[in-house]
Amino acid sequence: RTCAVCGCRSSPPMGTDDWFGRERGLGEAENSNLVYAGDFDANEIELLELSDDLLRRALDGEELVFKGAHDEEAVLCTNDTTYLVKRVETSNTLLLIRGAAGVINDTVDGVDGNPSQNQNENDTTTPAKRRRSSVSEFPSTPSTTPKPAHLRTTFLPNEENQPDLVAHAQAESHLELIETEPRMEKVWAALANAPHAFAGTDNDKKLDETWFGNFTDGDVGEEGVPDPPKKGLTEDEVVDLARASRSECLDLLRLGAAFRDEKTSRWRGIDLEWRDHLLDVLLVTAGANGWGFGKIPGGKMCDALVTDGFPHEVTKHTLKSFSNDGANTEFVFSIDTKKVCFEKASRLLFDRPVPTGSQINGRWRLDAFLDTWRVSLPEEMRDTCQEELLQGLALLEKPAGAAAHDPKTVNALTAVRPLRASDFPRDPQERFKTLWQFKPKWTLDEMKPYLQPTTEMNVEAQLLKFTRVTQPNAK
């Protein structure tokens, strides 16, 4: 082929499928001219690279949805997977040329190929808005008044009886997809606040009473006082809020502090302080009925607590959340002591004030924290309350020269600094930036609970990229 832009000739490599020539009706070694369409500058085209599987799913009619606000990373979601959308720039000029079948040619009035009366033969202006350098020497099709679209099955020959290859748009980049974790931050934020957060049936009644109490006679129209806001989110509302696929949304809701209200079919969050109270009641009830913590009958537990205002679905959710993953059946649950102890520690660190006599610079003293933590649990669980369980919840700031003191003295001089791993940014670079803001140097053991692999980068790669290793005694 001969290109009218630069005069170069090209031919397909031996043994390859000449798809370009076949699509454009060109014969072997036939010359052609590359020209710009009259609407070249007006066409905005974005290229999206899809894997064979995604392309097949799209062609089969599956919905692919782009999500993300202007200040968020864009994602593309299928029914069951979330992909991060990344723009890949190219330094080459990529011209997009439509195939011969179905080419829209607005420079002719009819299928007979007669030129349009509106064609300006002297107009050789070259569109160059989106190109990085001037290409005024490139040939272009004359600018015309838009005509009704004509579908052509072949390219029209020019004066030299060579077909024109018409470039309709230019792309300087394309979008690629990288499988990534679902983003549920907005969903959890909505479910954690009123009126969506469930904190007992009495609290729901108070919310309604407050709503109606805010209306005076002057505020009420002919239709009367409007209904209070809906409590909970529909499945579609959850999916719209999340940057995640529908399947991933539902899976994460079942694992998190949320439940589906059987009466309204809406998803509601669970107030963590209220759930902590429910957990206490659940453990006491298990002991009082002689069930122990290893074989709690789910149905009987739900029936026992419903009379105290704890809905079946919330009690069942709490049993699942604090039980051993592999030791449960549909009706019998085995409590995971570590999960319960971790939850109690979290409540003490983030929701309760520190007693005056238990502080070091406003933070818990380790010895006082351990005592309070253990007392908050049934006696059978107290031995599980060890420092190691605080990883990912708090940093232990030990005094200088701690190794020279006995453990009791060290605990009395150690401050417990709340620092929850789940509150850190998802992006590795931002996560490390947050870590350095807390302190400039970390041991690997201190840092490990706050590192999280992503689909794009594992923990080892993150450490190599964002940290450097120094010796303790290095100057």
Coordinates of C-alpha atoms in Angstrom, one line a residue:
R1 CA 0.0 0.0 0.0
T2 CA 1.2 3.6 -0.6
C3 CA 0.3 6.2 2.0
A4 CA -0.5 9.6 0.6
V5 CA 0.6 11.2 3.8
C6 CA 4.3 10.2 3.7
G7 CA 4.5 8.2 0.5
C8 CA 5.6 5.0 2.3
R9 CA 4.6 1.6 1.1
S10 CA 3.7 -1.3 3.3
S11 CA 2.5 -4.9 2.9
P12 CA 1.3 -7.5 5.4
P13 CA 4.0 -9.8 6.7
M14 CA 4.2 -13.2 5.0
G15 CA 1.7 -15.7 6.4
T16 CA -0.5 -13.1 8.2
D17 CA -4.1 -12.4 7.6
D18 CA -4.5 -9.2 5.5
W19 CA -7.5 -8.1 7.6
F20 CA -6.8 -4.4 6.9
G21 CA -7.0 -4.8 3.1
R22 CA -9.9 -7.2 3.2
E23 CA -12.0 -4.8 5.4
R24 CA -11.4 -2.0 3.0
G25 CA -11.7 -3.8 -0.2
L26 CA -8.1 -3.3 -1.4
G27 CA -6.3 -5.7 -3.7
E28 CA -2.8 -6.9 -3.2
A29 CA -0.2 -4.1 -3.8
E30 CA -3.1 -1.7 -4.6
N31 CA -2.2 2.0 -3.8
S32 CA -4.5 4.0 -1.6
N33 CA -4.6 7.6 -0.2
L34 CA -5.0 8.5 3.5
V35 CA -7.2 11.5 4.0
Y36 CA -9.0 13.2 6.8
A37 CA -12.8 13.2 7.0
G38 CA -14.5 16.6 7.1
D39 CA -15.7 15.9 10.7
F40 CA -12.3 14.6 11.8
D41 CA -11.9 17.3 14.5
A42 CA -15.4 16.9 15.8
N43 CA -15.3 13.2 16.5
E44 CA -14.5 12.3 20.1
I45 CA -13.7 8.6 20.4
E46 CA -12.4 6.7 23.5
L47 CA -10.8 3.3 23.0
L48 CA -11.4 0.6 25.6
E49 CA -9.3 -2.5 25.7
L50 CA -11.3 -5.6 26.6
S51 CA -10.1 -9.2 27.3
D52 CA -11.7 -11.9 25.1
D53 CA -14.0 -12.8 28.0
L54 CA -15.2 -9.3 28.6
L55 CA -15.7 -8.7 24.9
R56 CA -17.8 -11.9 24.7
R57 CA -19.9 -10.9 27.7
A58 CA -20.4 -7.4 26.3
L59 CA -21.5 -8.8 22.9
D60 CA -23.8 -11.2 24.7
G61 CA -25.6 -8.2 26.2
E62 CA -24.2 -8.2 29.7
E63 CA -24.1 -4.7 31.2
L64 CA -20.7 -3.1 31.8
V65 CA -21.0 -0.1 34.1
F66 CA -18.5 2.7 34.6
K67 CA -18.6 4.1 38.2
G68 CA -16.8 6.9 40.1
A69 CA -17.2 10.6 41.0
H70 CA -14.9 13.3 39.6
D71 CA -12.6 12.9 42.6
E72 CA -12.5 9.1 42.6
E73 CA -10.7 6.5 40.6
A74 CA -13.0 5.2 37.9
V75 CA -13.9 1.5 37.8
L76 CA -15.8 -0.7 35.4
C77 CA -18.1 -3.3 36.9
T78 CA -19.5 -6.4 35.4
N79 CA -22.1 -8.5 37.2
D80 CA -19.4 -10.1 39.4
T81 CA -16.1 -8.3 39.0
T82 CA -14.6 -4.8 39.5
Y83 CA -11.9 -3.4 37.2
L84 CA -9.8 -0.3 37.8
V85 CA -9.8 1.9 34.7
K86 CA -6.3 3.2 33.7
R87 CA -5.5 5.5 30.9
V88 CA -2.5 4.5 28.8
E89 CA -0.9 7.3 26.7
T90 CA 0.8 6.6 23.4
S91 CA 3.4 8.7 21.7
N92 CA 2.4 7.5 18.2
T93 CA -0.4 8.9 16.1
L94 CA -3.3 6.5 16.0
L95 CA -5.8 7.2 13.3
L96 CA -9.2 5.5 13.3
I97 CA -10.5 4.4 9.9
R98 CA -13.9 2.9 9.4
G99 CA -14.3 -0.3 7.4
A100 CA -15.6 0.0 3.8
A101 CA -19.0 -1.6 4.7
G102 CA -21.1 1.0 6.3
V103 CA -18.8 4.0 5.8
I104 CA -20.6 7.3 6.3
N105 CA -19.5 9.7 3.5
D106 CA -20.9 13.2 3.9
T107 CA -19.1 14.6 0.8
V108 CA -21.5 13.1 -1.7
D109 CA -25.2 13.6 -2.4
G110 CA -26.1 10.1 -3.6
V111 CA -24.9 6.6 -4.1
D112 CA -23.8 7.5 -7.6
G113 CA -20.8 9.3 -6.3
N114 CA -21.6 12.8 -7.6
P115 CA -19.9 15.5 -5.6
S116 CA -22.0 17.6 -3.3
Q117 CA -22.9 21.1 -4.6
N118 CA -21.8 22.5 -1.3
Q119 CA -18.3 21.1 -1.6
N120 CA -15.6 23.7 -1.5
E121 CA -12.7 22.5 -3.6
N122 CA -10.4 25.3 -2.3
D123 CA -10.9 24.4 1.4
T124 CA -7.8 22.4 2.4
T125 CA -7.9 23.3 6.1
T126 CA -6.4 20.4 8.1
P127 CA -7.9 19.6 11.5
A128 CA -5.2 19.8 14.1
K129 CA -6.8 20.5 17.4
R130 CA -5.9 17.2 19.1
R131 CA -2.6 16.5 17.4
R132 CA 0.6 17.2 19.2
S133 CA 2.3 18.8 16.1
S134 CA 1.3 20.5 12.9
V135 CA 0.3 18.2 10.1
S136 CA -0.9 20.9 7.7
E137 CA 0.7 19.1 4.8
F138 CA -1.6 16.1 5.2
P139 CA -4.4 15.9 2.6
S140 CA -7.9 16.2 3.9
T141 CA -11.4 16.0 2.6
P142 CA -13.2 19.3 2.1
S143 CA -15.4 20.6 4.8
T144 CA -19.1 20.3 3.8
T145 CA -22.5 21.0 5.2
P146 CA -23.7 17.7 6.8
K147 CA -25.9 15.7 4.5
P148 CA -28.1 12.7 5.3
A149 CA -25.9 9.7 5.9
H150 CA -25.1 7.5 2.9
L151 CA -23.9 3.9 3.5
R152 CA -21.2 2.9 1.0
T153 CA -19.9 -0.6 0.4
T154 CA -16.6 0.5 -1.2
F155 CA -14.4 3.6 -1.1
L156 CA -14.7 6.1 -3.9
P157 CA -11.6 6.3 -6.2
N158 CA -9.8 9.7 -6.5
E159 CA -8.4 11.3 -9.6
E160 CA -5.7 8.7 -9.8
N161 CA -8.3 6.0 -9.5
Q162 CA -7.0 5.1 -6.0
P163 CA -9.4 4.5 -3.2
D164 CA -9.3 7.0 -0.2
L165 CA -8.8 5.6 3.3
V166 CA -10.7 8.1 5.4
A167 CA -9.5 8.8 8.9
H168 CA -12.5 9.8 11.0
A169 CA -10.8 10.4 14.4
Q170 CA -7.5 10.2 16.3
A171 CA -6.7 8.5 19.6
E172 CA -3.8 9.5 21.7
S173 CA -4.5 7.0 24.4
H174 CA -6.7 4.1 25.4
L175 CA -8.3 2.7 28.5
E176 CA -7.1 -0.6 30.0
L177 CA -8.8 -2.6 32.8
I178 CA -7.1 -4.1 35.8
E179 CA -9.0 -6.3 38.1
T180 CA -9.3 -4.7 41.5
E181 CA -10.9 -4.8 44.9
P182 CA -14.5 -3.6 45.3
R183 CA -14.9 -0.1 46.8
M184 CA -17.7 0.0 49.4
E185 CA -16.7 3.1 51.4
K186 CA -19.8 5.1 50.6
V187 CA -22.1 2.2 51.3
W188 CA -20.6 1.6 54.8
A189 CA -20.7 5.4 55.5
A190 CA -24.4 5.5 54.6
L191 CA -25.3 2.4 56.6
A192 CA -23.4 3.6 59.7
N193 CA -25.6 6.6 60.2
A194 CA -29.3 7.3 60.9
P195 CA -31.8 6.4 59.7
H196 CA -30.1 3.4 58.1
A197 CA -28.1 2.1 61.1
F198 CA -30.1 -0.2 63.3
A199 CA -29.7 0.3 67.1
G200 CA -32.8 -1.5 68.3
T201 CA -36.5 -1.3 67.7
D202 CA -36.8 1.4 70.5
N203 CA -34.3 3.6 68.7
D204 CA -36.3 3.2 65.4
K205 CA -39.4 4.4 67.3
K206 CA -37.5 7.4 68.7
L207 CA -36.3 8.4 65.2
D208 CA -39.9 8.4 64.0
E209 CA -41.2 10.3 67.0
T210 CA -38.5 12.9 66.4
W211 CA -39.4 13.2 62.8
F212 CA -43.1 13.8 63.5
G213 CA -42.2 16.1 66.4
N214 CA -40.4 18.5 64.0
F215 CA -43.6 19.3 62.2
T216 CA -45.9 22.0 63.3
D217 CA -49.4 22.7 62.0
G218 CA -48.1 25.3 59.6
D219 CA -45.7 22.8 58.0
V220 CA -48.4 20.2 57.3
G221 CA -50.1 20.5 53.9
E222 CA -53.4 19.0 52.6
E223 CA -51.8 15.5 52.4
G224 CA -50.8 15.6 56.0
V225 CA -47.4 14.9 57.6
P226 CA -45.2 13.0 55.2
D227 CA -43.8 9.6 56.1
P228 CA -40.4 9.5 57.8
P229 CA -37.4 8.7 55.7
K230 CA -37.0 5.0 54.7
K231 CA -34.8 3.0 57.0
G232 CA -32.2 1.1 55.0
L233 CA -31.1 0.9 51.4
T234 CA -32.6 -1.2 48.6
E235 CA -30.2 -3.5 46.8
D236 CA -30.2 -1.2 43.8
E237 CA -29.3 1.8 46.0
V238 CA -26.4 -0.2 47.5
V239 CA -25.1 -1.1 44.1
D240 CA -25.4 2.5 42.8
L241 CA -23.4 3.8 45.8
A242 CA -20.7 1.2 45.6
R243 CA -17.9 1.1 43.1
A244 CA -18.3 -2.6 42.9
S245 CA -20.2 -5.3 41.0
R246 CA -23.6 -6.4 42.3
S247 CA -22.3 -9.8 43.3
E248 CA -19.4 -8.4 45.2
C249 CA -21.7 -5.8 47.0
L250 CA -24.0 -8.5 48.3
D251 CA -21.1 -10.8 49.4
L252 CA -19.5 -7.9 51.4
L253 CA -22.8 -6.8 52.9
R254 CA -23.2 -10.4 54.3
L255 CA -19.7 -10.3 55.8
G256 CA -19.9 -6.8 57.2
A257 CA -22.0 -5.0 59.9
A258 CA -25.2 -5.1 57.9
F259 CA -28.3 -7.3 57.5
R260 CA -31.3 -7.5 55.2
D261 CA -34.5 -6.5 57.0
E262 CA -37.0 -9.2 56.2
K263 CA -40.0 -6.9 56.6
T264 CA -38.8 -4.2 54.2
S265 CA -36.3 -6.1 52.0
R266 CA -33.8 -3.2 52.7
W267 CA -30.2 -3.5 53.8
R268 CA -29.5 -1.8 57.2
G269 CA -26.3 -1.2 59.0
I270 CA -25.8 -2.3 62.6
D271 CA -24.7 0.3 65.2
L272 CA -21.5 -1.1 66.6
E273 CA -22.2 0.0 70.2
W274 CA -25.6 -1.6 70.1
R275 CA -24.1 -4.8 68.6
D276 CA -21.6 -4.9 71.4
H277 CA -24.5 -4.9 73.8
L278 CA -26.2 -7.7 71.8
L279 CA -23.0 -9.7 72.0
D280 CA -22.9 -9.4 75.8
V281 CA -26.5 -10.6 76.0
L282 CA -25.8 -13.4 73.6
L283 CA -22.9 -14.7 75.7
V284 CA -24.8 -14.4 79.0
T285 CA -27.8 -16.3 77.5
A286 CA -25.5 -19.0 76.2
G287 CA -24.0 -19.5 79.6
A288 CA -27.4 -19.3 81.4
N289 CA -28.9 -22.0 79.2
G290 CA -25.9 -24.3 79.6
W291 CA -25.1 -24.2 75.8
G292 CA -21.5 -23.1 76.3
F293 CA -19.7 -21.3 73.5
G294 CA -18.9 -24.3 71.3
K295 CA -22.4 -25.4 70.3
I296 CA -24.9 -22.6 70.4
P297 CA -28.3 -23.6 68.8
G298 CA -29.0 -20.7 66.5
G299 CA -32.8 -21.1 66.4
K300 CA -33.2 -21.3 70.1
M301 CA -30.9 -18.3 70.6
C302 CA -32.8 -16.2 68.2
D303 CA -36.1 -17.2 69.8
A304 CA -34.7 -16.4 73.3
L305 CA -33.5 -12.9 72.3
V306 CA -36.4 -11.8 70.1
T307 CA -38.5 -11.1 73.2
D308 CA -35.8 -8.6 74.3
G309 CA -36.1 -6.6 71.1
F310 CA -33.4 -8.3 69.1
P311 CA -34.7 -9.3 65.6
H312 CA -33.9 -12.8 64.4
E313 CA -31.9 -11.7 61.4
V314 CA -29.7 -9.4 63.6
T315 CA -29.0 -12.2 66.2
K316 CA -28.2 -14.6 63.5
H317 CA -25.8 -12.1 61.8
T318 CA -24.0 -11.6 65.2
L319 CA -23.7 -15.3 65.7
K320 CA -22.1 -15.7 62.2
S321 CA -19.8 -12.7 62.7
F322 CA -18.3 -14.0 65.9
S323 CA -18.2 -17.7 65.3
N324 CA -15.5 -20.0 63.8
D325 CA -15.9 -20.0 60.0
G326 CA -15.5 -23.7 59.5
A327 CA -17.2 -25.0 62.6
N328 CA -20.7 -23.6 62.0
T329 CA -23.8 -25.2 60.5
E330 CA -27.0 -23.5 59.6
F331 CA -28.4 -24.0 63.2
V332 CA -25.3 -24.6 65.5
F333 CA -22.6 -22.0 66.0
S334 CA -19.2 -22.2 67.7
I335 CA -18.0 -18.9 69.1
D336 CA -14.5 -17.7 68.1
T337 CA -12.9 -16.3 71.3
K338 CA -10.3 -14.2 69.4
K339 CA -13.0 -12.5 67.3
V340 CA -14.9 -11.6 70.5
C341 CA -11.8 -10.4 72.3
F342 CA -10.8 -8.3 69.3
E343 CA -14.2 -6.7 69.1
K344 CA -14.1 -5.8 72.8
A345 CA -10.7 -4.3 72.5
S346 CA -11.9 -2.2 69.5
R347 CA -14.8 -0.8 71.5
L348 CA -12.5 0.1 74.5
L349 CA -10.0 1.9 72.2
F350 CA -12.4 3.8 69.9
D351 CA -15.7 4.3 71.7
R352 CA -14.9 4.6 75.4
P353 CA -13.2 7.4 77.3
V354 CA -10.0 6.6 79.1
P355 CA -10.3 6.7 82.9
T356 CA -8.1 9.5 84.4
G357 CA -6.1 7.1 86.6
S358 CA -5.3 4.8 83.6
Q359 CA -3.7 7.3 81.3
I360 CA -0.3 8.2 79.8
N361 CA -0.6 11.5 78.0
G362 CA -4.3 10.9 77.4
R363 CA -3.9 7.3 76.2
W364 CA -4.5 4.0 77.9
R365 CA -1.7 2.6 80.0
L366 CA -1.1 -0.9 78.8
D367 CA -1.5 -2.6 82.2
A368 CA -4.8 -0.7 82.9
F369 CA -6.1 -1.5 79.4
L370 CA -5.3 -5.2 79.8
D371 CA -7.2 -5.4 83.1
T372 CA -10.2 -3.5 81.8
W373 CA -10.3 -5.5 78.6
R374 CA -10.2 -8.9 80.5
V375 CA -12.9 -7.8 82.9
S376 CA -15.3 -7.0 80.0
L377 CA -15.3 -10.7 78.9
P378 CA -16.6 -13.9 80.3
E379 CA -14.0 -15.6 82.5
E380 CA -13.4 -18.4 80.0
M381 CA -12.1 -15.9 77.4
R382 CA -9.9 -13.7 79.6
D383 CA -6.7 -15.6 79.0
T384 CA -7.0 -14.8 75.2
C385 CA -6.5 -11.1 75.9
Q386 CA -2.9 -10.7 75.0
E387 CA -0.8 -7.9 73.5
E388 CA -0.5 -9.8 70.2
L389 CA -4.2 -9.6 69.6
L390 CA -4.0 -5.8 69.4
Q391 CA -2.1 -5.9 66.1
G392 CA -4.0 -3.8 63.6
L393 CA -5.9 -2.0 66.4
A394 CA -3.2 -0.1 68.3
L395 CA 0.5 0.7 68.5
L396 CA 2.3 -0.1 71.8
E397 CA 4.6 2.8 72.6
K398 CA 7.1 1.4 75.0
P399 CA 9.6 3.4 77.0
A400 CA 13.2 3.8 76.0
G401 CA 15.3 1.0 77.4
A402 CA 12.3 -1.2 78.0
A403 CA 14.4 -4.4 77.8
A404 CA 16.1 -3.4 81.0
H405 CA 12.9 -3.4 83.0
D406 CA 10.7 -6.2 84.2
P407 CA 7.4 -6.8 82.2
K408 CA 5.2 -5.4 84.9
T409 CA 7.1 -2.1 84.9
V410 CA 7.2 -2.0 81.1
N411 CA 3.4 -2.4 80.9
A412 CA 2.9 0.4 83.4
L413 CA 5.1 2.7 81.3
T414 CA 3.7 1.7 77.8
A415 CA 1.0 3.8 76.1
V416 CA -1.6 2.2 73.9
R417 CA -2.1 4.3 70.8
P418 CA -5.3 3.5 68.8
L419 CA -4.5 2.9 65.2
R420 CA -7.0 0.8 63.2
A421 CA -5.7 -0.8 60.0
S422 CA -9.1 -0.7 58.4
D423 CA -9.1 3.1 58.5
F424 CA -6.1 3.4 56.3
P425 CA -6.3 4.4 52.6
R426 CA -6.7 1.6 50.1
D427 CA -4.0 3.0 47.7
P428 CA -0.5 1.7 48.8
Q429 CA 1.2 5.0 48.3
E430 CA -1.4 6.9 50.4
R431 CA -1.2 4.1 53.0
F432 CA 2.5 4.4 53.5
K433 CA 2.2 8.2 53.5
T434 CA -0.3 7.8 56.4
L435 CA 2.1 5.5 58.2
W436 CA 5.0 8.0 58.0
Q437 CA 2.7 10.7 59.4
F438 CA 2.4 8.6 62.6
K439 CA 6.1 8.1 63.0
P440 CA 9.1 8.1 60.7
K441 CA 10.5 4.7 61.5
W442 CA 8.8 1.3 61.9
T443 CA 10.0 -2.2 62.6
L444 CA 8.7 -4.8 60.1
D445 CA 6.6 -6.4 62.9
E446 CA 4.9 -3.1 63.7
M447 CA 4.2 -2.4 60.1
K448 CA 2.9 -5.7 58.9
P449 CA -0.7 -5.4 60.3
Y450 CA -1.1 -2.2 58.4
L451 CA 0.0 -3.5 55.0
Q452 CA -2.5 -4.8 52.5
P453 CA -1.8 -6.5 49.2
T454 CA -3.8 -5.3 46.2
T455 CA -4.5 -6.9 42.9
E456 CA -1.9 -4.6 41.3
M457 CA 0.9 -4.9 44.0
N458 CA 1.7 -7.5 46.7
V459 CA 3.2 -6.5 50.1
E460 CA 6.8 -7.3 49.1
A461 CA 6.6 -5.1 46.1
Q462 CA 5.1 -2.3 48.2
L463 CA 7.9 -2.5 50.7
L464 CA 10.5 -2.4 47.9
K465 CA 8.9 0.7 46.4
F466 CA 7.9 2.8 49.4
T467 CA 10.4 2.0 52.1
R468 CA 14.1 1.7 52.7
V469 CA 15.8 -0.5 55.3
T470 CA 18.2 1.0 57.9
Q471 CA 20.2 -0.7 60.7
P472 CA 19.1 0.2 64.2
N473 CA 22.5 1.6 65.1
A474 CA 23.1 3.3 61.7
K475 CA 24.2 6.9 61.9

